[in-house]
Tab-separated table of C-alpha atoms in Angstrom:
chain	number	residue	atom	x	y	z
P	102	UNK	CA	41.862	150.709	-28.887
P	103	UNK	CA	40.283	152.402	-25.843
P	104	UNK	CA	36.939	151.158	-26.903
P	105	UNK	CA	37.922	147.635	-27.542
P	106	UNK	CA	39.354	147.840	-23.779
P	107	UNK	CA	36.269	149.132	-21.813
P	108	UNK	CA	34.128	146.442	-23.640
P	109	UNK	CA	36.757	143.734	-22.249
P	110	UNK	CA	36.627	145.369	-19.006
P	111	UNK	CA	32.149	145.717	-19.469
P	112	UNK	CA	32.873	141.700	-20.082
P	113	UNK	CA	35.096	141.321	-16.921
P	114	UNK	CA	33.113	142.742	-14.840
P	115	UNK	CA	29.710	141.529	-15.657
P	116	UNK	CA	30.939	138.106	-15.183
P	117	UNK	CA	31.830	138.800	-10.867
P	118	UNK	CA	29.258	137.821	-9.192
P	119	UNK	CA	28.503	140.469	-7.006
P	120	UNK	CA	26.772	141.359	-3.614
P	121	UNK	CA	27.338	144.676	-3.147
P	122	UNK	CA	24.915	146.427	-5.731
P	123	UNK	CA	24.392	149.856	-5.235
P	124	UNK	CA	21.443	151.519	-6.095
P	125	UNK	CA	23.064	153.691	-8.333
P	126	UNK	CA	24.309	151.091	-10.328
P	127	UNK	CA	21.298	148.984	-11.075
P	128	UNK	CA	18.903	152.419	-11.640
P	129	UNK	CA	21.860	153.112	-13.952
P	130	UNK	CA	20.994	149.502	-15.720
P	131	UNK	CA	17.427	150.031	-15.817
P	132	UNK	CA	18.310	153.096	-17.910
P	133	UNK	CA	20.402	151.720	-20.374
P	134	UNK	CA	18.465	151.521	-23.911
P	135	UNK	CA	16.601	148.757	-24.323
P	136	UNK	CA	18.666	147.323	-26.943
P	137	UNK	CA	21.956	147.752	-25.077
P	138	UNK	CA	20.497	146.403	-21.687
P	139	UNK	CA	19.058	142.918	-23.861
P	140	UNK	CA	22.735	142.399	-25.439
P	141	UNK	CA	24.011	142.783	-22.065
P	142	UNK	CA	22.080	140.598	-20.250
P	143	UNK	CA	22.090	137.960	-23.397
P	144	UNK	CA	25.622	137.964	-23.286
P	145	UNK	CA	25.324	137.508	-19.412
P	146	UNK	CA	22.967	134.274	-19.824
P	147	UNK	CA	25.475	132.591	-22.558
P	148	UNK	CA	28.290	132.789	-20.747
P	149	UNK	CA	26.660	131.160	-17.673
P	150	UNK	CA	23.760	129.057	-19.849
P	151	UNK	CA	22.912	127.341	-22.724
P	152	UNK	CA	20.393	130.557	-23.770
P	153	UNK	CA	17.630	127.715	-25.832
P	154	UNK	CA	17.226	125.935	-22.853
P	155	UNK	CA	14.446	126.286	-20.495
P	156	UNK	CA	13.724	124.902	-16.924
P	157	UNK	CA	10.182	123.863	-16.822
P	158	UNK	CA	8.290	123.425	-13.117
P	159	UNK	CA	4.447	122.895	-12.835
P	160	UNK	CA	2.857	124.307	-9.550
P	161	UNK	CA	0.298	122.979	-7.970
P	162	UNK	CA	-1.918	124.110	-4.572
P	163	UNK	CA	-2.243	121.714	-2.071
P	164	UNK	CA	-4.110	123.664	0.245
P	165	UNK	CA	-6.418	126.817	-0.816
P	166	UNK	CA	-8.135	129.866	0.233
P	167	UNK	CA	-8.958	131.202	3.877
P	168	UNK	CA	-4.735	132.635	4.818
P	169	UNK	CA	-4.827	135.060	7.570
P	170	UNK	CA	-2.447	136.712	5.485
P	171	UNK	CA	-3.712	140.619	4.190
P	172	UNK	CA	-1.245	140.451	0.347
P	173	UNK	CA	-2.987	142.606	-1.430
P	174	UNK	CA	-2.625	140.727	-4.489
P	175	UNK	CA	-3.921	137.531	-3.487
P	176	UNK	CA	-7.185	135.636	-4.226
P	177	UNK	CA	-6.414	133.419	-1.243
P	178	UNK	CA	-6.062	136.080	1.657
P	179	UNK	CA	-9.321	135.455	3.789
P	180	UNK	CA	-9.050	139.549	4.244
P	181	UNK	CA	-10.895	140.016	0.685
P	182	UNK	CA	-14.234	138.601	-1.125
P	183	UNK	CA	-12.627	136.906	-3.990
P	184	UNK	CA	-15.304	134.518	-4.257
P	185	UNK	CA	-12.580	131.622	-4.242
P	186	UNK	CA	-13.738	127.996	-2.959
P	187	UNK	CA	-11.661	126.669	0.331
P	188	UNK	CA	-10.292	123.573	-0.228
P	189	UNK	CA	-8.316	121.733	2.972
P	190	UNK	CA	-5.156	120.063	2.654
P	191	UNK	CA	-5.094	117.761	-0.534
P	192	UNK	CA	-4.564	113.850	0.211
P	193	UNK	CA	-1.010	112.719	-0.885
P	194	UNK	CA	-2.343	110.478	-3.343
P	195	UNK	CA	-3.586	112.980	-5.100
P	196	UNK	CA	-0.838	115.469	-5.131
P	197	UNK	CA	1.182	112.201	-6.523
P	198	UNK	CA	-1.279	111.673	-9.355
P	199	UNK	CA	-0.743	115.624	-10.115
P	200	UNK	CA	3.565	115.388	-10.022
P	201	UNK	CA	2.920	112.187	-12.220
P	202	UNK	CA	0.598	114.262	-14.705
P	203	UNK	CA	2.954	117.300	-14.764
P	204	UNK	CA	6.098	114.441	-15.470
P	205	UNK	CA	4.052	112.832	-18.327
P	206	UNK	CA	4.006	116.884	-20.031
P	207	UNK	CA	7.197	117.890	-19.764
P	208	UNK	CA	7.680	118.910	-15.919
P	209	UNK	CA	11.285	118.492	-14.274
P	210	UNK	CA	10.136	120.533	-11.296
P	211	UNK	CA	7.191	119.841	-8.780
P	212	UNK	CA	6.183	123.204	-6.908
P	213	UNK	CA	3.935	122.582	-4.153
P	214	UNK	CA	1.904	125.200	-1.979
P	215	UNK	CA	-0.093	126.235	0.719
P	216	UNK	CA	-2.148	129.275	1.868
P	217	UNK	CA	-1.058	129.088	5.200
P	218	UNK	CA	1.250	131.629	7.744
P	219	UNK	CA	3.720	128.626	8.414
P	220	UNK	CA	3.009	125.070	8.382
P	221	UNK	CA	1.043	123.521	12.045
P	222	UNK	CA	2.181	120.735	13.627
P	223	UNK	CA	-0.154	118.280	12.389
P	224	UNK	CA	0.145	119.025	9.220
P	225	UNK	CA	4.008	118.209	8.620
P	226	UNK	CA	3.520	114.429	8.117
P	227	UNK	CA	1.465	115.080	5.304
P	228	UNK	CA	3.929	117.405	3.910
P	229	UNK	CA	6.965	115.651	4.062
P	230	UNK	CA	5.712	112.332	2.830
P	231	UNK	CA	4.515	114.555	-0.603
P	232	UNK	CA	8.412	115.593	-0.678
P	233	UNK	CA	8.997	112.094	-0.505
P	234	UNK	CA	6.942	110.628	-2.864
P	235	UNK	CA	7.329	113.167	-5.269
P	236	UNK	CA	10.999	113.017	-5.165
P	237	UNK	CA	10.144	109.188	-5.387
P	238	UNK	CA	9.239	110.050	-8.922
P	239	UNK	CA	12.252	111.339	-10.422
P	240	UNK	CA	11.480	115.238	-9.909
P	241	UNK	CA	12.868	118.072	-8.446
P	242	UNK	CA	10.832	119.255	-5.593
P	243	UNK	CA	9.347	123.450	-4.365
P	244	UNK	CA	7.285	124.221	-1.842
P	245	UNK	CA	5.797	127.177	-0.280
P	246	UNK	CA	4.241	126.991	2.599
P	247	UNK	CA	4.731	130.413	4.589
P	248	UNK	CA	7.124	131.328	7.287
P	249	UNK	CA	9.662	128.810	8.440
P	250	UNK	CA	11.253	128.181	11.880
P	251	UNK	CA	14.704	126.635	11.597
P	252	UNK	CA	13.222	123.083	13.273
P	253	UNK	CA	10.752	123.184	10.185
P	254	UNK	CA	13.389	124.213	7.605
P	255	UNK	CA	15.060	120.943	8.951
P	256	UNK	CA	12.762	118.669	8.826
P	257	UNK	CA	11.776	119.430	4.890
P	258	UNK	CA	15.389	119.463	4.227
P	259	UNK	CA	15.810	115.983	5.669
P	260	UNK	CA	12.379	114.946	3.516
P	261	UNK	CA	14.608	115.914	0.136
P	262	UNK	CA	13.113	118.878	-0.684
P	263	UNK	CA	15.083	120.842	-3.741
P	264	UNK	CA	14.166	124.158	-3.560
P	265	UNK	CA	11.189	126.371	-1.261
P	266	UNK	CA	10.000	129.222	-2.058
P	267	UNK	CA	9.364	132.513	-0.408
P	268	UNK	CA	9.150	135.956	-2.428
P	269	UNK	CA	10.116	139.210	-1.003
P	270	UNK	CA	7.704	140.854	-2.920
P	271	UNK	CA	8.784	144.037	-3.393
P	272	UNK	CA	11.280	146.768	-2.308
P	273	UNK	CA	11.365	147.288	1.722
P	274	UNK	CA	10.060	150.741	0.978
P	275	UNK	CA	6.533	149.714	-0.427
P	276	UNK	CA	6.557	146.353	1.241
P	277	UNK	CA	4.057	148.191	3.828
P	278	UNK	CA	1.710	149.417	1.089
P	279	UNK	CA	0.838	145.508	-0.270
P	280	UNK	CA	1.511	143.661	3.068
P	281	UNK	CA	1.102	144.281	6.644
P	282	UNK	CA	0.338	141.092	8.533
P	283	UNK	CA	4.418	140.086	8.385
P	284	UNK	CA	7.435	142.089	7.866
P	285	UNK	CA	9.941	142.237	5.524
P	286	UNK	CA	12.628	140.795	8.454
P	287	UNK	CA	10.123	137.998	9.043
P	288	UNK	CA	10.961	137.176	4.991
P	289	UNK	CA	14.662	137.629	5.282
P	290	UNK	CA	14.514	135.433	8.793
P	291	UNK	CA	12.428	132.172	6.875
P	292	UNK	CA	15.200	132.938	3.782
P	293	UNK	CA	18.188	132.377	6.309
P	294	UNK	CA	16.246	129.463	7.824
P	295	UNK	CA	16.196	127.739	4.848
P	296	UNK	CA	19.704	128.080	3.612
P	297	UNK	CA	21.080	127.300	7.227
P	298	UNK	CA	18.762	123.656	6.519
P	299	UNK	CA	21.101	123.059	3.225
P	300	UNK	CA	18.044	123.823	1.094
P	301	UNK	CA	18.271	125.772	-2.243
P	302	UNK	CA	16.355	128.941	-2.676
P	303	UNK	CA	13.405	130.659	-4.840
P	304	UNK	CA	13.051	134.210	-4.218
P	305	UNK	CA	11.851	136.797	-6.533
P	306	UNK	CA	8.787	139.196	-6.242
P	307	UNK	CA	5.808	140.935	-7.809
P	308	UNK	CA	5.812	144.277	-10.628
P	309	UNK	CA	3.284	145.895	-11.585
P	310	UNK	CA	1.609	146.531	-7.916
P	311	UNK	CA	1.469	150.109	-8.340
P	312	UNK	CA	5.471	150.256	-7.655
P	313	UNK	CA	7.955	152.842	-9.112
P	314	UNK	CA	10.476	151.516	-11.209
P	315	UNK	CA	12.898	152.723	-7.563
P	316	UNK	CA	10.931	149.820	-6.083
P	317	UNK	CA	12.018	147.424	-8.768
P	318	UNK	CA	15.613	148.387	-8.351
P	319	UNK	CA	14.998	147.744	-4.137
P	320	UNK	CA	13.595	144.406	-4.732
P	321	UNK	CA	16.321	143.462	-7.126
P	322	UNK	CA	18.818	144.968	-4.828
P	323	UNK	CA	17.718	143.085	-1.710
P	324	UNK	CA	17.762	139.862	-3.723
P	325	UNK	CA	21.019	140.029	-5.623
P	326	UNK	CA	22.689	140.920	-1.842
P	327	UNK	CA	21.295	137.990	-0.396
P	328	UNK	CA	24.806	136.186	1.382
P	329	UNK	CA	23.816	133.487	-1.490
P	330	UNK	CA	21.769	134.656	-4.688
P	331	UNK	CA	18.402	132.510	-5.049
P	332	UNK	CA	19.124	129.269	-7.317
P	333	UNK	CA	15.677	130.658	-8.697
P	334	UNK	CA	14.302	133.701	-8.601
P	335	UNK	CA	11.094	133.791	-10.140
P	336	UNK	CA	9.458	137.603	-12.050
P	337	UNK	CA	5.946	137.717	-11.498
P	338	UNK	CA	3.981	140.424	-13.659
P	339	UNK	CA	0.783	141.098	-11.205
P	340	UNK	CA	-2.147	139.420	-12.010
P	341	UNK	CA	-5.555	141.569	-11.321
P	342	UNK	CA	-7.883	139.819	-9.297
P	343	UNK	CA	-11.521	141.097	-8.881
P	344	UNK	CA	-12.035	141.581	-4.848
P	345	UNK	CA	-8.444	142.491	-3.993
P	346	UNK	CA	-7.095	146.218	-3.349
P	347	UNK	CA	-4.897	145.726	-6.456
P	348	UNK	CA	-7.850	144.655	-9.020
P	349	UNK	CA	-7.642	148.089	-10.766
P	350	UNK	CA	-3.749	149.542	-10.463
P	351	UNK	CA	-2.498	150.277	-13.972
P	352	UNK	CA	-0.949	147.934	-15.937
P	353	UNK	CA	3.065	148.061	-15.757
P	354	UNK	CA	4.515	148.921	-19.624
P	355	UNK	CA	5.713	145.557	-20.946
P	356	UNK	CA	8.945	146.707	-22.244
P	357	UNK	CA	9.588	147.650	-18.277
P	358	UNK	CA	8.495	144.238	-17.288
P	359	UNK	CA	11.456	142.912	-19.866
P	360	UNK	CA	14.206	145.465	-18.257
P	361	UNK	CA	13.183	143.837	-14.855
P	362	UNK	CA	14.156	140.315	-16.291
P	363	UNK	CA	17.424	142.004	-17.824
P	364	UNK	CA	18.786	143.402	-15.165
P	365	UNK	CA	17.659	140.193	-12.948
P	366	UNK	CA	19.959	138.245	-14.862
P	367	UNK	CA	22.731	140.683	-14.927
P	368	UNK	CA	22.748	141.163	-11.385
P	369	UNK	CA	22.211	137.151	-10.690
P	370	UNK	CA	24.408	135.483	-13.072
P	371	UNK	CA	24.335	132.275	-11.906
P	372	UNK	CA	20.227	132.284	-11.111
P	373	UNK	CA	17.166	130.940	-12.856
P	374	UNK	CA	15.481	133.834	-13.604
P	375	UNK	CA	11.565	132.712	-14.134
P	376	UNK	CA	8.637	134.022	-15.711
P	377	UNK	CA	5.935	133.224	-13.363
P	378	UNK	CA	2.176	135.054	-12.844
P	379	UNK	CA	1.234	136.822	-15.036
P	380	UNK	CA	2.267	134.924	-18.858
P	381	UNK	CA	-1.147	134.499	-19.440
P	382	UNK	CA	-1.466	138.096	-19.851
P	383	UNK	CA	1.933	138.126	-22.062
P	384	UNK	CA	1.983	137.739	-26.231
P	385	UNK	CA	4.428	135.561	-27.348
P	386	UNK	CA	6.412	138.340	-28.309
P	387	UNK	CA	6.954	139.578	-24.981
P	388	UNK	CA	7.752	135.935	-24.004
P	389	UNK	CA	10.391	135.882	-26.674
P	390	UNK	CA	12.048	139.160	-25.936
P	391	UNK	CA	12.098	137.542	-21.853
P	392	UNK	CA	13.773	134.329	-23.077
P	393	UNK	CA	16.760	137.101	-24.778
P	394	UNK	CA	16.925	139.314	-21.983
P	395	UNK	CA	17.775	135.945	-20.005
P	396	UNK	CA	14.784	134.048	-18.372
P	397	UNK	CA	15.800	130.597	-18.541
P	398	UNK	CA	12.479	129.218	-16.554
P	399	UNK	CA	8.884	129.162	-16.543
P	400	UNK	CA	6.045	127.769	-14.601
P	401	UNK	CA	4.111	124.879	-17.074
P	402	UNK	CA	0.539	124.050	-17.029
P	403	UNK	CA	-2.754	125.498	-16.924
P	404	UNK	CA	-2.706	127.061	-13.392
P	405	UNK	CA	-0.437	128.588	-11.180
P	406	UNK	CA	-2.424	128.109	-7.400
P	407	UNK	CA	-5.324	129.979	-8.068
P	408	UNK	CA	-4.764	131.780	-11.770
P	409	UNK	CA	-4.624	130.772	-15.172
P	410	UNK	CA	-1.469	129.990	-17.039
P	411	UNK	CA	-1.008	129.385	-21.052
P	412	UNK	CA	-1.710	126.210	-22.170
P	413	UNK	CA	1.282	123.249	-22.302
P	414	UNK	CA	0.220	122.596	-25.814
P	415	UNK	CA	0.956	126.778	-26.308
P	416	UNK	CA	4.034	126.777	-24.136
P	417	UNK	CA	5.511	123.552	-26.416
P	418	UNK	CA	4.112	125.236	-29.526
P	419	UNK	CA	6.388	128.749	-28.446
P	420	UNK	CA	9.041	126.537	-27.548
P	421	UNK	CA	9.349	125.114	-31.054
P	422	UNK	CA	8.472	128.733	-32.641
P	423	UNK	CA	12.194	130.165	-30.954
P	424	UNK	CA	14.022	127.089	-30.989
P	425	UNK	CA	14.085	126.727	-27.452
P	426	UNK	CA	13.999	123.068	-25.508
P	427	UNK	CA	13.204	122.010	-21.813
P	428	UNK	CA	15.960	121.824	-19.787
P	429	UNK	CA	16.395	118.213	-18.292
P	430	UNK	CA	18.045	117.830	-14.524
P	431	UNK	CA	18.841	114.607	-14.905
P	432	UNK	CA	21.872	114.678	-16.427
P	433	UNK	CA	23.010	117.724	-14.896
P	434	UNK	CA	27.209	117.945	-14.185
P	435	UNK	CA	27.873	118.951	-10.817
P	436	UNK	CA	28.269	122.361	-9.279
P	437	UNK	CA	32.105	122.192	-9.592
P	438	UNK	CA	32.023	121.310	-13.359
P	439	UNK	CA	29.423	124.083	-14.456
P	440	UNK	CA	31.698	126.896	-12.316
P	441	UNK	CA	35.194	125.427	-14.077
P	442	UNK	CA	33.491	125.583	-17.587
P	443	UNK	CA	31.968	129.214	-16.627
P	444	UNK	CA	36.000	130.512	-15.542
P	445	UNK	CA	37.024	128.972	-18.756
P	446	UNK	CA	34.669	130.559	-20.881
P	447	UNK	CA	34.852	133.966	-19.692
P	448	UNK	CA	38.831	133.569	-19.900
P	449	UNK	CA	37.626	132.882	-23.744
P	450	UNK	CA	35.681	135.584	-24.119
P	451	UNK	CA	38.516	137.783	-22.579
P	452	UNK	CA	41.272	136.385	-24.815
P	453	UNK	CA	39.120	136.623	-27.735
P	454	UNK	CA	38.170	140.487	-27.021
P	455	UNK	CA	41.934	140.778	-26.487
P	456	UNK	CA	42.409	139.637	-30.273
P	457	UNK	CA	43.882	142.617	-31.729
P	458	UNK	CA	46.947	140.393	-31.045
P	459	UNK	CA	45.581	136.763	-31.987
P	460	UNK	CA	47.473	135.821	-35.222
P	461	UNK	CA	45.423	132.856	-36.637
P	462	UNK	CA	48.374	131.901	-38.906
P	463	UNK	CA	50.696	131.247	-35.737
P	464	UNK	CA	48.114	129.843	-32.916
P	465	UNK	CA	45.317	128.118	-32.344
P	466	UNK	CA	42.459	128.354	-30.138
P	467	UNK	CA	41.706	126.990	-26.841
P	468	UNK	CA	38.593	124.122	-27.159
P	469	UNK	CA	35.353	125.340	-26.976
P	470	UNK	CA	33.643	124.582	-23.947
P	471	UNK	CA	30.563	122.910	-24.686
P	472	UNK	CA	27.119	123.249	-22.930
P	473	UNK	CA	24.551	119.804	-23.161
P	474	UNK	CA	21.873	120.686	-25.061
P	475	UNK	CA	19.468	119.195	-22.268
P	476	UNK	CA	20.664	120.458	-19.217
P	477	UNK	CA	22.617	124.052	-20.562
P	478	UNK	CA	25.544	122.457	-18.275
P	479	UNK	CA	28.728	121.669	-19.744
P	480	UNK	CA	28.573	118.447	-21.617
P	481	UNK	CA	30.984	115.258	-20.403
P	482	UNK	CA	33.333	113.799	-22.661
P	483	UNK	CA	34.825	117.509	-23.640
């Protein structure tokens, strides 16, 4: 009896959303063994997802190399010798032909970016008419582009964009040992800018930098506290670049890389949680075990910016492999819908775990709630 009640309380509780994480409390997750922490987090992701779907976005760069920017991870700071080719802004033709490519594989998301600080003036026109012919297309639309103002946040929110991007990185303790040229409040400041503009948000960060795992559990931390949590929140495993400071730290234990992506989704309920950098580097096991623990996104096609991705052929054989299918936005129900199926499921789940009592002779049981099979959002017509 007393077990069967904590586990219904466990359930209760790891379906609030929460943003008032302690420290405590997620270095207590990250501690949990690993088989615990994945049936956690897996039961996390079904109650909130349809766990064989998949959100697929394809990034492209539209402008490259030379950012006054000192990242120590980055093949595009102009601080390092990465022997990278500068390439100016790309012509919005040509970033159409790319969103209509990406469509044609599989693509629901186009994720554009730029190596800049924040966008200049003259630049903008080019920028938002690539929001609008992209969105023109029948995609969901990223960019990252740097530091925003709130005039600039506006104006790409009045373009259509979806979703932009901006990474904290890390923890605000070793944020100063990777970055130096901006500070963590200039992050948090482009973040609020973007939210006040009625845009959605992707925020995640970077392991494997030479971190502790007490800097995983800042990052995570900062981002599941966030007023809103990020509709996407994207897990990058570094990705060693010859010329940067970082092109020889030790690699990061893959298992750890897997808790990060647990306890992302238990933290963020609601999120994306996305592999990013760094798949190439990743068997398909470790893949796998990431699509359990809860990552319900990846980045598709053969870069990311400046470094190599798997294969789309790979990523659709994998997909097959597990059962797992793309995600399609199209037919998504609205916000209301997917939060009234969510209530309803965990009051399920609690009823169910409550069962000592159910008599199957005497009652029946509430309807399922059932998630489309395209979009992992409850399906219409149930």
């Amino acid at each position: 009896m007393p077990a069967t009640a904590s586990t219904a309380q466990a359930a209760r509780a790891d379906n609030v959303v929460r943003h008032d994480w302690k420290r405590s409390e997620i270095d207590a997750l990250f501690a949990l063994p690993f088989n615990d922490l994945l049936f956690r987090a897996a039961s996390i992701h079904r109650a909130h997802f349809d766990a064989n779907a998949v959100q697929v976005s394809t990034l492209l760069s539209i402008k490259t190399g030379a950012c006054p920017e000192d990242c120590k991870y980055c093949s595009q700071s102009g601080h390092y010798n990465t022997e990278l080719e500068k390439e100016k802004l790309l012509e919005v033709a040509r970033v159409v032909e790319e969103a209509k490519a990406a469509q044609q594989k599989g693509a629901s998301r186009f994720c554009m970016g730029a190596a800049w600080r924040s966008p200049r003036d003259r630049d903008m026109p080019y920028v938002l008419d690539m929001i609008r012919q992209v969105k023109g297309l029948g995609m969901e639309t990223c960019m990252t582009l740097g530091m925003l103002n709130e005039e600039q946040a506006g104006a790409l929110a009045e373009a259509g964009l979806d979703y932009y991007n901006h990474n904290l990185d890390t923890s605000p303790e070793y944020y100063g040992q990777v970055i130096t040229t901006r500070t963590y409040n200039d992050r948090l400041s482009t973040l609020a800018n973007v939210r006040d503009a009625g845009m959605k948000v992707c925020c995640g960060g970077i392991v494997g930098m030479g971190e502790q795992r007490d800097d995983r559990v800042g990052l995570l931390q900062q981002l599941a506290n966030l007023p809103h949590h990020p509709e996407s929140v994207p897990i990058n495993m570094l990705v060693k670049i010859e010329g940067t400071p970082l092109a020889d730290v030790d690699d990061l234990d893959p298992f750890e890389f897997v808790r990060t992506v647990a306890v992302a989704r238990i933290l963020m309920p609601q999120s994306y949680v996305r592999l990013s950098a760094g798949r190439q580097e990743m068997n398909d096991e470790a893949q796998a075990l990431c699509f359990l623990a809860g990552a319900n996104s990846i980045f598709y096609g053969e870069r990311l910016l400046t470094t190599d991705n798997p294969e789309a052929t790979h990523d659709r054989q994998l997909f097959s492999r597990l059962g797992i299918h793309p995600l399609d936005p199209r037919h998504e129900a609205s916000d209301e819908a997917h939060e009234e199926a969510i209530k309803a499921r965990v009051a399920e789940q609690q009823a169910e775990e409550a069962g000592l009592f159910y008599n199957a002779m005497d009652a029946k049981r509430s309807p399922k709630h059932v998630l489309d099979k395209d979009t992992g959002r409850p399906a219409t017509g149930h």
